[in-house]
CSV table of C-alpha atoms and ligand atoms in Angstrom, one decimal:
chain,number,residue,atom,x,y,z
A,247,MET,CA,-13.0,-37.5,-61.7
A,248,GLY,CA,-12.6,-33.8,-61.2
A,249,THR,CA,-14.1,-31.6,-58.5
A,250,ILE,CA,-17.5,-30.1,-58.6
A,251,PHE,CA,-16.0,-27.1,-60.4
A,252,SER,CA,-14.7,-29.3,-63.2
A,253,GLN,CA,-18.3,-30.6,-63.6
A,254,ILE,CA,-19.4,-27.0,-64.0
A,255,ILE,CA,-16.8,-26.3,-66.6
A,256,ASP,CA,-17.8,-29.5,-68.4
A,257,GLY,CA,-21.5,-28.4,-68.3
A,258,ASP,CA,-22.4,-31.5,-66.3
A,259,ILE,CA,-24.0,-29.4,-63.5
A,260,PRO,CA,-25.6,-26.0,-63.7
A,261,ALA,CA,-24.0,-22.7,-62.6
A,262,ARG,CA,-24.7,-19.1,-63.1
A,263,ILE,CA,-21.7,-18.4,-65.3
A,264,VAL,CA,-20.9,-14.6,-65.4
A,265,TYR,CA,-17.7,-14.7,-67.5
A,266,GLU,CA,-15.6,-17.1,-69.4
A,267,ASN,CA,-12.5,-17.0,-71.6
A,268,GLU,CA,-10.0,-19.6,-72.9
A,269,THR,CA,-8.4,-20.3,-69.6
A,270,THR,CA,-10.6,-19.0,-66.8
A,271,ILE,CA,-14.3,-19.0,-65.8
A,272,ALA,CA,-16.3,-17.2,-63.2
A,273,PHE,CA,-19.7,-18.1,-61.7
A,274,LEU,CA,-21.8,-17.2,-58.8
A,275,ASP,CA,-21.2,-19.0,-55.5
A,276,ALA,CA,-24.0,-21.4,-54.7
A,277,ASN,CA,-24.0,-20.3,-51.1
A,278,PRO,CA,-23.3,-16.6,-51.3
A,279,LEU,CA,-21.9,-14.6,-48.4
A,280,ALA,CA,-23.3,-11.5,-50.1
A,281,PRO,CA,-25.3,-10.8,-53.3
A,282,GLY,CA,-22.9,-11.1,-56.2
A,283,HIS,CA,-20.5,-13.4,-54.4
A,284,THR,CA,-18.5,-14.8,-57.4
A,285,LEU,CA,-15.8,-17.4,-57.8
A,286,VAL,CA,-13.1,-17.1,-60.4
A,287,ILE,CA,-11.2,-20.3,-61.3
A,288,PRO,CA,-8.7,-21.6,-63.9
A,289,LYS,CA,-10.4,-24.1,-66.2
A,290,GLU,CA,-7.6,-26.5,-65.6
A,291,GLU,CA,-7.7,-28.1,-62.2
A,292,TYR,CA,-5.0,-27.1,-59.8
A,293,GLU,CA,-5.4,-27.5,-56.1
A,294,ARG,CA,-3.5,-24.6,-54.6
A,295,LEU,CA,-2.3,-21.2,-55.8
A,296,ASN,CA,1.3,-22.4,-56.0
A,297,ASP,CA,0.3,-25.3,-58.3
A,298,VAL,CA,-0.9,-22.8,-61.0
A,299,PRO,CA,1.6,-22.3,-63.8
A,300,ASP,CA,2.8,-18.7,-64.3
A,301,ASP,CA,0.8,-18.1,-67.5
A,302,VAL,CA,-2.4,-19.3,-66.0
A,303,ALA,CA,-1.8,-17.3,-62.9
A,304,THR,CA,-1.5,-14.2,-65.0
A,305,ASP,CA,-4.8,-15.0,-66.7
A,306,LEU,CA,-6.5,-15.7,-63.4
A,307,TYR,CA,-5.4,-12.4,-62.0
A,308,ALA,CA,-6.5,-10.6,-65.2
A,309,THR,CA,-10.0,-12.1,-64.8
A,310,VAL,CA,-10.2,-11.2,-61.2
A,311,HIS,CA,-9.0,-7.7,-62.0
A,312,ARG,CA,-11.6,-7.4,-64.8
A,313,LEU,CA,-14.5,-8.7,-62.7
A,314,VAL,CA,-14.1,-7.0,-59.4
A,315,PRO,CA,-15.4,-3.6,-60.4
A,316,GLU,CA,-18.2,-5.1,-62.5
A,317,VAL,CA,-19.3,-7.4,-59.7
A,318,GLU,CA,-19.3,-4.5,-57.3
A,319,ALA,CA,-21.3,-2.3,-59.7
A,320,SER,CA,-23.8,-5.0,-60.5
A,321,VAL,CA,-25.0,-5.2,-56.8
A,322,ASP,CA,-24.2,-1.6,-55.9
A,323,ALA,CA,-21.5,-2.6,-53.4
A,324,ASP,CA,-19.3,-0.2,-51.6
A,325,ALA,CA,-16.3,-2.5,-51.6
A,326,SER,CA,-15.3,-6.1,-51.9
A,327,THR,CA,-13.2,-8.7,-50.1
A,328,VAL,CA,-11.1,-10.7,-52.6
A,329,ALA,CA,-9.5,-13.8,-51.2
A,330,PHE,CA,-8.4,-17.4,-51.7
A,331,ASN,CA,-8.7,-20.1,-49.1
A,332,ASN,CA,-5.3,-21.6,-50.0
A,333,GLY,CA,-5.2,-25.1,-48.5
A,334,GLU,CA,-7.4,-27.2,-46.3
A,335,ALA,CA,-6.1,-25.7,-43.0
A,336,ALA,CA,-7.1,-22.3,-44.4
A,337,GLY,CA,-10.7,-23.4,-45.0
A,338,GLN,CA,-10.4,-24.5,-48.6
A,339,GLU,CA,-13.1,-27.1,-49.2
A,340,VAL,CA,-13.0,-27.5,-53.0
A,341,PRO,CA,-9.5,-28.6,-54.1
A,342,HIS,CA,-9.6,-26.5,-57.3
A,343,VAL,CA,-8.1,-23.1,-56.8
A,344,HIS,CA,-10.7,-20.4,-56.7
A,345,CYS,CA,-10.8,-16.7,-55.9
A,346,HIS,CA,-13.7,-15.4,-53.9
A,347,ILE,CA,-15.0,-12.0,-54.8
A,348,VAL,CA,-17.4,-11.0,-52.0
A,349,PRO,CA,-19.1,-7.7,-52.4
A,350,ARG,CA,-19.1,-5.6,-49.2
A,351,PHE,CA,-21.5,-3.0,-48.0
A,352,GLU,CA,-21.2,-0.2,-45.4
A,353,GLY,CA,-22.5,-1.7,-42.1
A,354,ASP,CA,-22.8,-5.2,-43.5
A,355,GLY,CA,-21.6,-6.6,-40.2
A,356,GLY,CA,-18.6,-8.5,-41.8
A,357,GLY,CA,-15.0,-8.1,-40.8
A,358,PRO,CA,-11.8,-7.4,-42.5
A,359,ILE,CA,-9.3,-10.0,-43.8
A,360,HIS,CA,-7.5,-9.6,-40.4
A,361,ALA,CA,-10.4,-11.5,-38.8
A,362,VAL,CA,-9.7,-14.8,-40.7
A,363,ALA,CA,-6.8,-16.1,-38.6
A,364,GLY,CA,-6.7,-17.2,-35.0
A,365,ASP,CA,-5.0,-15.4,-32.2
A,366,ALA,CA,-2.4,-13.0,-33.5
A,367,PRO,CA,1.1,-14.1,-32.5
A,368,ASP,CA,3.3,-11.9,-30.4
A,369,LEU,CA,6.5,-11.7,-32.4
A,370,SER,CA,9.7,-9.9,-31.4
A,371,ASP,CA,11.6,-7.7,-33.9
A,372,ASP,CA,14.3,-10.5,-34.1
A,373,GLU,CA,11.7,-13.1,-35.0
A,374,LEU,CA,10.1,-10.8,-37.6
A,375,ASP,CA,13.6,-10.1,-39.1
A,376,ASP,CA,14.3,-13.9,-39.3
A,377,ILE,CA,11.0,-14.5,-41.0
A,378,ALA,CA,11.5,-11.7,-43.5
A,379,GLU,CA,15.0,-13.0,-44.2
A,380,GLU,CA,13.8,-16.6,-44.7
A,381,ILE,CA,11.1,-15.5,-47.2
A,382,ASP,CA,13.5,-13.2,-49.0
A,383,SER,CA,16.1,-16.0,-49.3
A,384,ARG,CA,13.6,-18.3,-51.0
A,385,VAL,CA,12.2,-16.0,-53.7
B,475,AMP,P1,-13.8,-22.8,-50.3
B,475,AMP,O1,-14.2,-23.1,-48.9
B,475,AMP,O2,-12.9,-21.7,-50.4
B,475,AMP,O3,-13.3,-24.1,-50.9
B,475,AMP,O4,-15.1,-22.4,-51.1
B,475,AMP,C1,-15.8,-23.3,-51.9
B,475,AMP,C2,-17.0,-22.5,-52.3
B,475,AMP,O5,-17.6,-23.2,-53.4
B,475,AMP,C3,-18.1,-22.3,-51.3
B,475,AMP,O6,-18.3,-20.9,-51.1
B,475,AMP,C4,-19.3,-23.0,-51.8
B,475,AMP,O7,-20.5,-22.3,-51.6
B,475,AMP,C5,-19.0,-23.0,-53.3
B,475,AMP,N1,-19.6,-24.0,-54.1
B,475,AMP,C6,-19.7,-25.3,-53.8
B,475,AMP,N2,-20.3,-26.0,-54.8
B,475,AMP,C7,-20.7,-25.1,-55.7
B,475,AMP,C8,-21.5,-25.1,-56.9
B,475,AMP,N3,-21.9,-26.3,-57.4
B,475,AMP,N4,-21.7,-24.0,-57.6
B,475,AMP,C9,-21.2,-22.8,-57.1
B,475,AMP,N5,-20.5,-22.7,-55.9
B,475,AMP,C10,-20.3,-23.8,-55.3
């Protein structure tokens, strides 16, 4: 039993599909934050970004890259916020990785991506150096 997005892919529930290729599909969000709010997903179900294999990740980005300007143009947007809620603690509700393309408009009252986290931490230079070294050592 897949998520609701797998049911869309299988045609079991309706969706406003705006683009589809062999490995990815995009459809309008059912509860749009803005006109044109679009979700882009891999057809195979992976829960989080890091679960997606490299080749599918490449396809997913290519679809996002292709759609962003067309979504913006379709609703005459000034910009867009493009983001993943990657994990439950980050607000991911549907455990099938999906990229939100949210068209943005001058004066729409929304915030930047900086507004999504809680209180900003007060990190010293040493702490920042340690974090950067830790990440660098892992990739
Ligand atoms: P997230 O919180 O990142 O997991 O976002 C899940 C998104 O899926 C929400 O913006 C929902 O509005 C959207 N959504 C849930 N069910 C459907 C559906 N059947 N068709 C289109 N979008 C959906």
